[in-house]
JSON list of C-alpha atoms in Angstrom, two decimals:
[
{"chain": "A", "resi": 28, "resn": "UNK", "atom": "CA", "xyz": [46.73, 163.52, 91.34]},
{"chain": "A", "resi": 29, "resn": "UNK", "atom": "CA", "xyz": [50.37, 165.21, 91.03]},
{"chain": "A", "resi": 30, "resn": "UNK", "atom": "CA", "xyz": [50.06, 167.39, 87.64]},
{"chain": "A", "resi": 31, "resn": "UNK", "atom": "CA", "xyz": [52.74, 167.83, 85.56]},
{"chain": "A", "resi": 32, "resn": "UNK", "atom": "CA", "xyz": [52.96, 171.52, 83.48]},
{"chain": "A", "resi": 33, "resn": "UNK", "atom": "CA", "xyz": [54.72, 171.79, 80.11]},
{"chain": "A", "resi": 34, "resn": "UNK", "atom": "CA", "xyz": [55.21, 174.30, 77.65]},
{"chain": "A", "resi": 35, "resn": "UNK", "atom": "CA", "xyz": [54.53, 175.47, 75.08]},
{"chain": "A", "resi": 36, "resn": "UNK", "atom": "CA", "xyz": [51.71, 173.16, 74.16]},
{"chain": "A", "resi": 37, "resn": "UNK", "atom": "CA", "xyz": [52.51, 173.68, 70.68]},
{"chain": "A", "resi": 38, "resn": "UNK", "atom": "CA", "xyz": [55.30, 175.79, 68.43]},
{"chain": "A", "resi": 39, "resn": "UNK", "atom": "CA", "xyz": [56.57, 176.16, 65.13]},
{"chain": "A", "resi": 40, "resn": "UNK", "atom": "CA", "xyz": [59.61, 177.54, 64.09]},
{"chain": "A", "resi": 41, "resn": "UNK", "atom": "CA", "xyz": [61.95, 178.15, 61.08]},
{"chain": "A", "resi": 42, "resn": "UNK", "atom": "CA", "xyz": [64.97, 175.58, 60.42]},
{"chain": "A", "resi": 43, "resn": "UNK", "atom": "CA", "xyz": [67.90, 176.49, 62.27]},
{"chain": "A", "resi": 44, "resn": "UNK", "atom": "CA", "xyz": [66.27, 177.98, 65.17]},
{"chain": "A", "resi": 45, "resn": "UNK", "atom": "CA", "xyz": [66.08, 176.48, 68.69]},
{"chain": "A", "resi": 46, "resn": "UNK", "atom": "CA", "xyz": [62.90, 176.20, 70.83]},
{"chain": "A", "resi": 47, "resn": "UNK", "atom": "CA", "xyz": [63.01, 176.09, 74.41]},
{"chain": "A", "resi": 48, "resn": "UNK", "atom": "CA", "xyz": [60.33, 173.32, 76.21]},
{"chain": "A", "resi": 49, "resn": "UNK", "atom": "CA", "xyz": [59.69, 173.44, 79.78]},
{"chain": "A", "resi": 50, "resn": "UNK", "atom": "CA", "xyz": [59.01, 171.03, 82.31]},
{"chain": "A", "resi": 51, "resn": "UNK", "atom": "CA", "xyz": [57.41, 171.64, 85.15]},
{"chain": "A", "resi": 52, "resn": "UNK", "atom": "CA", "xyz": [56.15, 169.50, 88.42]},
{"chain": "A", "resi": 53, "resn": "UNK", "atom": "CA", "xyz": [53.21, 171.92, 89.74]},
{"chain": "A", "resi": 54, "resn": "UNK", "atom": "CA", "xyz": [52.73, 170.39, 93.51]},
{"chain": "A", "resi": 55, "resn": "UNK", "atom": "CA", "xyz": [55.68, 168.30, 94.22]},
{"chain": "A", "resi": 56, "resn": "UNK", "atom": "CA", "xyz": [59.37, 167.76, 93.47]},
{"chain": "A", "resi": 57, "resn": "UNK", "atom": "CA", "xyz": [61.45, 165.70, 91.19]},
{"chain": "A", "resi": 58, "resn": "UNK", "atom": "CA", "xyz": [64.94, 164.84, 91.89]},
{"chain": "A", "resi": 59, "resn": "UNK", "atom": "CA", "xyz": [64.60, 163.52, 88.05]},
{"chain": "A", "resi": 60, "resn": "UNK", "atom": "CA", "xyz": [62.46, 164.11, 85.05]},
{"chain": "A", "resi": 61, "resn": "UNK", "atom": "CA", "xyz": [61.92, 162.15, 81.81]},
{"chain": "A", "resi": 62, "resn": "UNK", "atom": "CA", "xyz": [61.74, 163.43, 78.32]},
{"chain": "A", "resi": 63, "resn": "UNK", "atom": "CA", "xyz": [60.25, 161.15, 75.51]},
{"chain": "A", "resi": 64, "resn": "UNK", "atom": "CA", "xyz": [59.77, 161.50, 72.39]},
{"chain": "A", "resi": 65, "resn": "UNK", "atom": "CA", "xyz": [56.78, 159.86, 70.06]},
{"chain": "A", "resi": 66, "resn": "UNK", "atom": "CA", "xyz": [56.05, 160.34, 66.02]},
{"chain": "A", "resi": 67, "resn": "UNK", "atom": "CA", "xyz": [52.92, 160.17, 64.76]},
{"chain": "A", "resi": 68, "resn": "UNK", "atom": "CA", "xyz": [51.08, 157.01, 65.85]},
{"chain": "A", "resi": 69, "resn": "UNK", "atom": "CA", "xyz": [54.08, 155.52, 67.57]},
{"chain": "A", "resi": 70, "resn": "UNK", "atom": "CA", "xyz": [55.43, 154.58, 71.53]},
{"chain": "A", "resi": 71, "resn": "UNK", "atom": "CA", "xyz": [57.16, 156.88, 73.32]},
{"chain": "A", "resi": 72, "resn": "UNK", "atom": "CA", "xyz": [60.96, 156.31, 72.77]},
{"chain": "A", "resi": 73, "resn": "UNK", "atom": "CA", "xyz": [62.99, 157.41, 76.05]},
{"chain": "A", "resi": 74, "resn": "UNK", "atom": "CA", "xyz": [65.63, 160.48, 75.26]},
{"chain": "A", "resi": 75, "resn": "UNK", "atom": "CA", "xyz": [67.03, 161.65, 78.31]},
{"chain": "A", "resi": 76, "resn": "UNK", "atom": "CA", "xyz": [67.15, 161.04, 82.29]},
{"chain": "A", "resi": 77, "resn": "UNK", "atom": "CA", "xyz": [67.21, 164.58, 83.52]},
{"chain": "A", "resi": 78, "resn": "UNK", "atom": "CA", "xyz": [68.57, 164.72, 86.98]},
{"chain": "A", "resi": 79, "resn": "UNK", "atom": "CA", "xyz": [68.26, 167.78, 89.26]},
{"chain": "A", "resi": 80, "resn": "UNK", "atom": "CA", "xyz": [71.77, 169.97, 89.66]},
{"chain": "A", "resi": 81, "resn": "UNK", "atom": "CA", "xyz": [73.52, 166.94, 87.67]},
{"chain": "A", "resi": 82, "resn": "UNK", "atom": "CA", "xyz": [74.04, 166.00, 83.87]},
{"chain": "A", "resi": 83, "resn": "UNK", "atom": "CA", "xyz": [71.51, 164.90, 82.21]},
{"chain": "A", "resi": 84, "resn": "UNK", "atom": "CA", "xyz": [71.93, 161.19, 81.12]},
{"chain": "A", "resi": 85, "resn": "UNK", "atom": "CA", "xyz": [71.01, 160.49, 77.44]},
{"chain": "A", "resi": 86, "resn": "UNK", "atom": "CA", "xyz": [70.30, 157.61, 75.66]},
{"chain": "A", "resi": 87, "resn": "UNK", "atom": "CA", "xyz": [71.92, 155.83, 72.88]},
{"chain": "A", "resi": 88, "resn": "UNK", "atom": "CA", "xyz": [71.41, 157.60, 69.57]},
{"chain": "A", "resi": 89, "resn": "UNK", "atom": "CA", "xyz": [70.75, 161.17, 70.65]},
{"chain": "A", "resi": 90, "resn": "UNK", "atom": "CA", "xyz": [72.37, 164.16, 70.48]},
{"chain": "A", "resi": 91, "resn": "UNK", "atom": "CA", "xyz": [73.12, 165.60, 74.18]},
{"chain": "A", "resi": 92, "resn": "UNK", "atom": "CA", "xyz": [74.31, 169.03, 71.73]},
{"chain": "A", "resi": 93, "resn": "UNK", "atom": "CA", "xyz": [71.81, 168.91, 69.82]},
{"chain": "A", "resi": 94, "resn": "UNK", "atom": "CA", "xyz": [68.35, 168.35, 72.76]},
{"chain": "A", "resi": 95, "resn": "UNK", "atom": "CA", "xyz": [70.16, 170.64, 76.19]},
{"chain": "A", "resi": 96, "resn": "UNK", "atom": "CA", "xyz": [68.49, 169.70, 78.90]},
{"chain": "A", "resi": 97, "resn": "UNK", "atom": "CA", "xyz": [68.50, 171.52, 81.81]},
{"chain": "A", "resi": 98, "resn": "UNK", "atom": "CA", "xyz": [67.24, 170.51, 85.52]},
{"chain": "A", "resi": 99, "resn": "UNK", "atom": "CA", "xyz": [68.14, 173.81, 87.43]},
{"chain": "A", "resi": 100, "resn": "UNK", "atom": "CA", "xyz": [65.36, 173.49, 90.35]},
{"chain": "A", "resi": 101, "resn": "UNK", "atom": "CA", "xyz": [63.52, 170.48, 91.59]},
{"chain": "A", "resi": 102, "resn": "UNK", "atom": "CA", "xyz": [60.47, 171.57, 89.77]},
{"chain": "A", "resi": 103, "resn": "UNK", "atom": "CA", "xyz": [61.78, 172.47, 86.55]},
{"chain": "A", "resi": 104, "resn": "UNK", "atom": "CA", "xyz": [63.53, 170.86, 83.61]},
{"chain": "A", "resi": 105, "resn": "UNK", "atom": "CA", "xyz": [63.85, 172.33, 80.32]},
{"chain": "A", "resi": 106, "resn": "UNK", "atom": "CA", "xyz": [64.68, 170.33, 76.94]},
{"chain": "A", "resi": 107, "resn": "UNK", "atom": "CA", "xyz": [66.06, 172.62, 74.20]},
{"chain": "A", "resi": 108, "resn": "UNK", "atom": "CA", "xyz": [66.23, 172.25, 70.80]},
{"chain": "A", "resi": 109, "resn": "UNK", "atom": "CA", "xyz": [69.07, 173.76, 69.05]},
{"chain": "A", "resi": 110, "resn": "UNK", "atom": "CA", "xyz": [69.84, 174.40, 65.62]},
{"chain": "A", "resi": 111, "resn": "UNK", "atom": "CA", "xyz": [65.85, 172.80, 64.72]},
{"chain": "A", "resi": 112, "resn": "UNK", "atom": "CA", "xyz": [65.75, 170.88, 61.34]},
{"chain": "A", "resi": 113, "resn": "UNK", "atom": "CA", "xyz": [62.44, 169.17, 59.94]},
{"chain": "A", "resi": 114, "resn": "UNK", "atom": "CA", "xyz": [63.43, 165.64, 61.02]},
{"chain": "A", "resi": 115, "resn": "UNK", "atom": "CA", "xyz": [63.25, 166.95, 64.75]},
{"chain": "A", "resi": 116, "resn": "UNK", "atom": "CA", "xyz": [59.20, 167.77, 64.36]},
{"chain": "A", "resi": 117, "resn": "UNK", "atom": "CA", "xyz": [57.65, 165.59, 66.73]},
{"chain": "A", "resi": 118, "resn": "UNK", "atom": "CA", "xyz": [55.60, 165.37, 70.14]},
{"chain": "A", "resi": 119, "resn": "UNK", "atom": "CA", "xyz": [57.94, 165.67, 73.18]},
{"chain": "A", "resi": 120, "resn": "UNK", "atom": "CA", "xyz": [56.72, 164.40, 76.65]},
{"chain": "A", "resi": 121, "resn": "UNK", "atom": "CA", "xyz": [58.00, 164.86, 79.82]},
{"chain": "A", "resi": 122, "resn": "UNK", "atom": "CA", "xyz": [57.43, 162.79, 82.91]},
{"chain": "A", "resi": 123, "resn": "UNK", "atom": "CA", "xyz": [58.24, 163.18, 86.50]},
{"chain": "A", "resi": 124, "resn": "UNK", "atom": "CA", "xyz": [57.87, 161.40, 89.77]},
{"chain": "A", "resi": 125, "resn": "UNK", "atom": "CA", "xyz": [57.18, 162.74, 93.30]},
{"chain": "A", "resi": 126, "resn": "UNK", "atom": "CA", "xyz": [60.74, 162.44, 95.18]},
{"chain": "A", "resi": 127, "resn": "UNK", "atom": "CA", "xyz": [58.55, 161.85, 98.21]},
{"chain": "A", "resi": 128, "resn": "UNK", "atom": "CA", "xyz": [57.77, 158.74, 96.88]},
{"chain": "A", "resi": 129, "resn": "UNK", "atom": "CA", "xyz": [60.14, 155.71, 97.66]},
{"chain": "A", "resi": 130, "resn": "UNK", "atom": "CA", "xyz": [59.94, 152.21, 97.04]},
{"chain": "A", "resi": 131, "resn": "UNK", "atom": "CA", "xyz": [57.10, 151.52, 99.39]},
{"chain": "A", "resi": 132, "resn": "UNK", "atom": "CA", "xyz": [55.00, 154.05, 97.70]},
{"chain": "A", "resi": 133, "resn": "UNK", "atom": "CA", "xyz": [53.32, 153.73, 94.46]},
{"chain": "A", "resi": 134, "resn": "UNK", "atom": "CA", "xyz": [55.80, 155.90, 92.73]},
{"chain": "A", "resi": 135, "resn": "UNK", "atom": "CA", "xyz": [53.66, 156.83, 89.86]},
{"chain": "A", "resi": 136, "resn": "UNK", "atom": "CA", "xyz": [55.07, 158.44, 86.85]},
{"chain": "A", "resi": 137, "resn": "UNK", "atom": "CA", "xyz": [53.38, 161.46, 85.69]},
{"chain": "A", "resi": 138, "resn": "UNK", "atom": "CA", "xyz": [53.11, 162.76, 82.44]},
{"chain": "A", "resi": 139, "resn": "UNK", "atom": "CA", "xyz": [52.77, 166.33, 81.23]},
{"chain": "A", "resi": 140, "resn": "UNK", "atom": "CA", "xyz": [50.59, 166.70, 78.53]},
{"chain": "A", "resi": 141, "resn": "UNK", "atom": "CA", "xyz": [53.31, 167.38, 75.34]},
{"chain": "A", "resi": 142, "resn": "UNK", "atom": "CA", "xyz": [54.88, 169.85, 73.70]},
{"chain": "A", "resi": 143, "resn": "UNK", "atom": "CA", "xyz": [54.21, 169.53, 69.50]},
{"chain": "A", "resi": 144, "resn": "UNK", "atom": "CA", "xyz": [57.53, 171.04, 67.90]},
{"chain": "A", "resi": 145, "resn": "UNK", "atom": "CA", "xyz": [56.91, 171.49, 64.06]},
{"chain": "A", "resi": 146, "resn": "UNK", "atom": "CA", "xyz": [59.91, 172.98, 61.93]},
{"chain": "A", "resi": 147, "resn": "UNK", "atom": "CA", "xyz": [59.56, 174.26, 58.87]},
{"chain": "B", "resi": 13, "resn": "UNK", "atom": "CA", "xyz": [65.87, 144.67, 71.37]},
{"chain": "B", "resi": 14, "resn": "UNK", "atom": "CA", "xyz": [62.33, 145.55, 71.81]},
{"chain": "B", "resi": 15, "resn": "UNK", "atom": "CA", "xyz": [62.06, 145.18, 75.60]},
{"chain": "B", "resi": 16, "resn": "UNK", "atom": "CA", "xyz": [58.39, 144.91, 76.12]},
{"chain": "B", "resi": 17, "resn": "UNK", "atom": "CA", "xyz": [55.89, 143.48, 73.29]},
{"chain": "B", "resi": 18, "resn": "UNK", "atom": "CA", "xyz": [52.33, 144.75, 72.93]},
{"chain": "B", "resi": 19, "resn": "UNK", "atom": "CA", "xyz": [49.50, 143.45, 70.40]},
{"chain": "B", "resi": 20, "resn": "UNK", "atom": "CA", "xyz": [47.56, 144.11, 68.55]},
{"chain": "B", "resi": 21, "resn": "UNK", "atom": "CA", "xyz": [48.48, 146.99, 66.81]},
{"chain": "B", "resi": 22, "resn": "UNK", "atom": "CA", "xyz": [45.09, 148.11, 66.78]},
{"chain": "B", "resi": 23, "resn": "UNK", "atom": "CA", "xyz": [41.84, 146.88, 68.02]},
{"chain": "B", "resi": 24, "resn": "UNK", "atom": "CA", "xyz": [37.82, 147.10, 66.97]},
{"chain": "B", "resi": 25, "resn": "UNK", "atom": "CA", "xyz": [35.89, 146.67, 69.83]},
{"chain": "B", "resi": 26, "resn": "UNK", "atom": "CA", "xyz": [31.90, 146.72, 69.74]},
{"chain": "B", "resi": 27, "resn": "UNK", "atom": "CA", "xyz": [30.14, 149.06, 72.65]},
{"chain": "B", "resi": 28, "resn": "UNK", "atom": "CA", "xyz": [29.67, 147.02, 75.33]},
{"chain": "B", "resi": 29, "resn": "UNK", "atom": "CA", "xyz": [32.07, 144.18, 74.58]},
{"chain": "B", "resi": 30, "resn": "UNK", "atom": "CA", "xyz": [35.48, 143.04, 76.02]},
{"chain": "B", "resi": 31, "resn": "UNK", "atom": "CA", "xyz": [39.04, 144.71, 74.84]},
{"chain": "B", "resi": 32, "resn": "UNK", "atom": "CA", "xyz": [41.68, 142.51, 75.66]},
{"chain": "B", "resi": 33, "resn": "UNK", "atom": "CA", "xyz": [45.35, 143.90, 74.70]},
{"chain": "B", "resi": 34, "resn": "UNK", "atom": "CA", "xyz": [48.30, 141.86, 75.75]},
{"chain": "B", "resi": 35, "resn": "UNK", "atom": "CA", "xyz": [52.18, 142.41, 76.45]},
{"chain": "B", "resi": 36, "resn": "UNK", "atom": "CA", "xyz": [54.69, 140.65, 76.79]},
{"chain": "B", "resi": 37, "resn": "UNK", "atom": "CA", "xyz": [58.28, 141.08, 78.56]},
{"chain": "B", "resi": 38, "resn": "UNK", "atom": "CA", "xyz": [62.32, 139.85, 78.49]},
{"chain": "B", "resi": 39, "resn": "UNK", "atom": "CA", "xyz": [63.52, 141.39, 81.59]},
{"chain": "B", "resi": 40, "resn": "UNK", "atom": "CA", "xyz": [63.22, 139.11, 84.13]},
{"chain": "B", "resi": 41, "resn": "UNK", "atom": "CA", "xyz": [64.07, 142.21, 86.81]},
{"chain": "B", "resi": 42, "resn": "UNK", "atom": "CA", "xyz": [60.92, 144.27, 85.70]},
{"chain": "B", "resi": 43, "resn": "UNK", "atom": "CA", "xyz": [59.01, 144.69, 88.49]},
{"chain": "B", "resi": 44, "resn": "UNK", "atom": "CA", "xyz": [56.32, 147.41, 88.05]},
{"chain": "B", "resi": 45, "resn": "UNK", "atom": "CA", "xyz": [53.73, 146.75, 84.78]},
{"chain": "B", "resi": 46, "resn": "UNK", "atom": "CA", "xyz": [51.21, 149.89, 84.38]},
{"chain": "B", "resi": 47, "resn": "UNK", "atom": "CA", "xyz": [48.85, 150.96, 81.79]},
{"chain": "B", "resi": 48, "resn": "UNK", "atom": "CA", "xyz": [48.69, 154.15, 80.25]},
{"chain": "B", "resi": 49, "resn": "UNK", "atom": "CA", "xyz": [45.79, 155.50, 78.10]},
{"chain": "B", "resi": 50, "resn": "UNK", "atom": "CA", "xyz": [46.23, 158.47, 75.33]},
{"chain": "B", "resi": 51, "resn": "UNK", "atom": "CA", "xyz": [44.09, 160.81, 73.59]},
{"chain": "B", "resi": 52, "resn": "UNK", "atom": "CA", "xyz": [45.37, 162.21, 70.47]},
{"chain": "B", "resi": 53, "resn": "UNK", "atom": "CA", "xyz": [47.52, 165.39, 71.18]},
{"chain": "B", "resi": 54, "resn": "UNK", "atom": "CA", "xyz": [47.61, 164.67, 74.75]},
{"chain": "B", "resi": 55, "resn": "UNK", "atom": "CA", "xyz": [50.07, 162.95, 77.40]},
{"chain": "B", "resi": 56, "resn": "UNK", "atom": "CA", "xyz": [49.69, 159.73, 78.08]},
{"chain": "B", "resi": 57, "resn": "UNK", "atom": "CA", "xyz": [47.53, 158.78, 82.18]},
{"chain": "B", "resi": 58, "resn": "UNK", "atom": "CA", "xyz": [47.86, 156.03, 84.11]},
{"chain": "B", "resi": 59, "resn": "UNK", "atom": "CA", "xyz": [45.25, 153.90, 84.16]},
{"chain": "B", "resi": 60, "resn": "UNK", "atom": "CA", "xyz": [46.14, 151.03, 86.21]},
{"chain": "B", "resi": 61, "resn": "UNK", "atom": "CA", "xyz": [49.35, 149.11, 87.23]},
{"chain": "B", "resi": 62, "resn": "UNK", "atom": "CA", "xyz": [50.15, 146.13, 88.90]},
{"chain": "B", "resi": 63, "resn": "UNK", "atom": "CA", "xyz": [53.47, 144.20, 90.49]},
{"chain": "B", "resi": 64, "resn": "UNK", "atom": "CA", "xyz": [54.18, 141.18, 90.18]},
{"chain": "B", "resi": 65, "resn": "UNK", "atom": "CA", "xyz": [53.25, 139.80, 93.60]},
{"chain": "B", "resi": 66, "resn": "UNK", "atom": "CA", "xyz": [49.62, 139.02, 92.49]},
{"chain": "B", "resi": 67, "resn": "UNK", "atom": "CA", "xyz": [47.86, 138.15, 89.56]},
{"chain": "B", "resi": 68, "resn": "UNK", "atom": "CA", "xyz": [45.33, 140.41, 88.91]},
{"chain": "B", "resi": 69, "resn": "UNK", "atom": "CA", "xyz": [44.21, 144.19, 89.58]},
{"chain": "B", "resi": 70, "resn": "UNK", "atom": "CA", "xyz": [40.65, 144.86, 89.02]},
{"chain": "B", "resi": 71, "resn": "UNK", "atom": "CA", "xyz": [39.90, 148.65, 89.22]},
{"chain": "B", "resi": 72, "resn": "UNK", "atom": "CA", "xyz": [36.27, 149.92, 87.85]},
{"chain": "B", "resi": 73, "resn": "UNK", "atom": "CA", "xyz": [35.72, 148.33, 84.24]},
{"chain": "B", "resi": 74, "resn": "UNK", "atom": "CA", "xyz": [39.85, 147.68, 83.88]},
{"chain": "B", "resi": 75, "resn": "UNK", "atom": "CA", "xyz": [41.66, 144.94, 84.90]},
{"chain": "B", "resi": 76, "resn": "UNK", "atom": "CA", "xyz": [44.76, 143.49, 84.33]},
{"chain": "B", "resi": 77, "resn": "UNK", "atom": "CA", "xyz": [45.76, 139.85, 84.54]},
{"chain": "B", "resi": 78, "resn": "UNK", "atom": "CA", "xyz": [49.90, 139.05, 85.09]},
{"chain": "B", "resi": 79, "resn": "UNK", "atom": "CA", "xyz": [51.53, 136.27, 84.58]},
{"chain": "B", "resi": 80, "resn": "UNK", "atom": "CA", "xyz": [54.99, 136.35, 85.91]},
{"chain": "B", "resi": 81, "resn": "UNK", "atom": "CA", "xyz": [55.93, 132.76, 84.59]},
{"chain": "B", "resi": 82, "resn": "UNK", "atom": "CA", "xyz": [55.22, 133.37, 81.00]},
{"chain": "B", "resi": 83, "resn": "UNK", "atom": "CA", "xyz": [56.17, 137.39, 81.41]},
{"chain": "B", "resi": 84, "resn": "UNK", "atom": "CA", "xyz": [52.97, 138.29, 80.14]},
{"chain": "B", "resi": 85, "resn": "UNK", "atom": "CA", "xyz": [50.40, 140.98, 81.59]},
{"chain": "B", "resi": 86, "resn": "UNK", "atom": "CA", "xyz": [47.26, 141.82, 79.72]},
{"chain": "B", "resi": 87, "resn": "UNK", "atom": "CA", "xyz": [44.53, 144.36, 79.99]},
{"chain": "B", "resi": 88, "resn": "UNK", "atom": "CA", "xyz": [40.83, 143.90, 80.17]},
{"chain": "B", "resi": 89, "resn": "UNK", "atom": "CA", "xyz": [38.61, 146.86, 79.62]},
{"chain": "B", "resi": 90, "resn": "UNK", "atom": "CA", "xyz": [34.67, 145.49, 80.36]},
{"chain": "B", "resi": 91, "resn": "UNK", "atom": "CA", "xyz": [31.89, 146.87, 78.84]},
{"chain": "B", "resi": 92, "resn": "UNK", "atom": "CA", "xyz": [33.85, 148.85, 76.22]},
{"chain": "B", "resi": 93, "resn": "UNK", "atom": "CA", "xyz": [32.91, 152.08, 75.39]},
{"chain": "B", "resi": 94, "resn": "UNK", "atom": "CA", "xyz": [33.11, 154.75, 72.68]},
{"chain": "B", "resi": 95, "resn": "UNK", "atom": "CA", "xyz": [34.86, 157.40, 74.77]},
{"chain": "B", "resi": 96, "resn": "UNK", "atom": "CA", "xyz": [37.75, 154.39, 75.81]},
{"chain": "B", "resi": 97, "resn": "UNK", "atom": "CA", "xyz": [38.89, 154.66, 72.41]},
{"chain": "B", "resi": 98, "resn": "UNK", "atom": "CA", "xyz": [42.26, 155.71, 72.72]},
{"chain": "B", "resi": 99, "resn": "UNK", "atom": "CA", "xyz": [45.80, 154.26, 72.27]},
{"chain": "B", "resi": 100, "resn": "UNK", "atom": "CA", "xyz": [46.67, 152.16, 75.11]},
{"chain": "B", "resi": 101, "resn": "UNK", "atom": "CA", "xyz": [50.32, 151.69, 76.26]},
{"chain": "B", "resi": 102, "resn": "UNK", "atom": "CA", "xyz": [51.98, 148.57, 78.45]},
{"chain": "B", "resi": 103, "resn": "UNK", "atom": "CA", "xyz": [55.31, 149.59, 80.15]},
{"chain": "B", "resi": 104, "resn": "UNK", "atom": "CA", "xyz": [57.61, 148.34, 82.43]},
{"chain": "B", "resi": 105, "resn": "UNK", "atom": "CA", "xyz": [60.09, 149.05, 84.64]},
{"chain": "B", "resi": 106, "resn": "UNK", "atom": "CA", "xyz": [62.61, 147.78, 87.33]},
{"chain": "B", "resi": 107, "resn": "UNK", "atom": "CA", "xyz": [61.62, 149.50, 90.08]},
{"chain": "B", "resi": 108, "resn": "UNK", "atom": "CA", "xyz": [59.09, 151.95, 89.97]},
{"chain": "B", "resi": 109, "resn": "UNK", "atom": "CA", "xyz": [61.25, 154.84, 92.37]},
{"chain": "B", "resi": 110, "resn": "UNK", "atom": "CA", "xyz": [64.09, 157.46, 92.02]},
{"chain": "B", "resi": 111, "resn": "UNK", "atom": "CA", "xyz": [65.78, 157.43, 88.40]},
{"chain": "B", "resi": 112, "resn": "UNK", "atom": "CA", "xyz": [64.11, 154.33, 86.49]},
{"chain": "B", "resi": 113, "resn": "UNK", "atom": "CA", "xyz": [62.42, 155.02, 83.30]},
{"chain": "B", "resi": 114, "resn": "UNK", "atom": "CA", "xyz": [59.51, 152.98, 81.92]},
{"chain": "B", "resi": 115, "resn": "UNK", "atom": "CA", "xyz": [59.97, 150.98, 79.18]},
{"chain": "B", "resi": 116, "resn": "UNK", "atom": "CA", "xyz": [57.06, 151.33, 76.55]},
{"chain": "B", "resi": 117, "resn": "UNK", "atom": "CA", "xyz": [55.20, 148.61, 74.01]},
{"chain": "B", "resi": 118, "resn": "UNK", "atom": "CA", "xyz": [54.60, 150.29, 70.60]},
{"chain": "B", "resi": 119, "resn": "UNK", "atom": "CA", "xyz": [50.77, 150.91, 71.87]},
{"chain": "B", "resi": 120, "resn": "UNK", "atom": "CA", "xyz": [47.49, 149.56, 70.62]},
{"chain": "B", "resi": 121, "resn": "UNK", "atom": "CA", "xyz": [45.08, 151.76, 68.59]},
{"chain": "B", "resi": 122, "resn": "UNK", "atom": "CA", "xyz": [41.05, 150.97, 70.60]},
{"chain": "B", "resi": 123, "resn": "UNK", "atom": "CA", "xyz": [38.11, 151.95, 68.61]},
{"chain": "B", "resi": 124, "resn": "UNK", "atom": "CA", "xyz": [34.85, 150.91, 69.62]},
{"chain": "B", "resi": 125, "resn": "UNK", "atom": "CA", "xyz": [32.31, 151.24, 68.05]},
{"chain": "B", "resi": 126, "resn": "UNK", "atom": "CA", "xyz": [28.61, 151.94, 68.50]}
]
């Protein structure tokens, strides 16, 4: 099946800092890209619609300043973190779908396999 | 508003039984109801996913049973066993194509158990 790439897998950094996660659809393209976010043992809570040469589209409660996303190519998103506090340590997923894919195909969503942001 | 409903929380299965988690959904538009499966530290994988023009999906040992009437989907998982424990995820979405999201239930924690 399609593979979806991020990283870094894992990264820690000091308050204040911002970390950089990329996105990345390995063997097709993606017009848009999901990011979600999950705490420990919880669902994954939709951020962000990322939409390729277009702003991003966030949802209610989050910070567009604060998580940049970025959807330069149709194979690439990135999700940035600026200005990192403790409260923003958490698993970040992205998801993509094949832009091949239209309603009469199966139009699966795939995952990429995290990033785990820990500030200290 | 929590959009799609999943339960248990968490789930003790012995090896070789039947794990039945359910959801349950408002949005009478959903059309697309898949399955993921996570491992701890990793993304979640579709597993299996159904529409709402039949009633069940049966692929290998998982199946899931819909029930557009009563908005309720469930998934079966025969002959349980210890590597399919995992946290399980129902989701839903309008239309599974171009910019639409999935929807997630808050997951159900499998163990089973030798």
């Amino acid at each position: 099946g399609a593979v979806v790439s991020q990283h870094p897998s894992r990264v820690i950094c000091k308050s204040g800092t911002s970390v950089k996660i990329e996105c990345r659809s390995l063997d097709f393209q993606a017009t848009t890209m999901f990011w979600y976010r999950q705490f420990p043992k919880q669902s994954l809570m939709l951020m962000a619609t990322s939409n390729e040469g277009s702003k991003a589209t966030y949802e209610q409660g989050v910070e567009k300043d604060k998580f940049l996303i970025n959807h330069a190519s149709l194979t690439l998103s990135t999700l940035t973190v600026t200005s990192a506090h403790p409260e923003d340590s958490s698993f970040y997923i992205c998801s993509a779908r094949d832009a091949a894919s239209g309603i009469t195909n199966t139009g699966e969503l795939f995952f990429g396999e995290g990033s785990r942001l820990t500030v200290l | 508003q929590q959009q799609v409903k999943q339960s248990p929380q968490s789930l003790i299965v012995q090896k070789g039984g039947i794990s039945i988690i359910n959801c349950a959904y408002e949005n009478t538009a959903f059309d697309y109801f898949p399955w993921y499966q996570q491992f701890p530290g990793k993304g979640p994988a579709l597993l299996i996913a159904i529409r709402p023009d039949v009633s069940e999906k049966k692929e290998g040992r998982f199946t899931i049973s819909f029930n557009k009437s009563a908005k309720q989907f469930s998934l079966h998982i025969m002959d349980s066993q210890p590597g399919d424990s995992a946290t399980y995820f129902c989701a839903a979405s309008r239309r599974n194509s171009g910019n639409t999201p999935l929807v997630f239930g808050k997951g159900t924690r499998l163990s089973v158990i030798a």
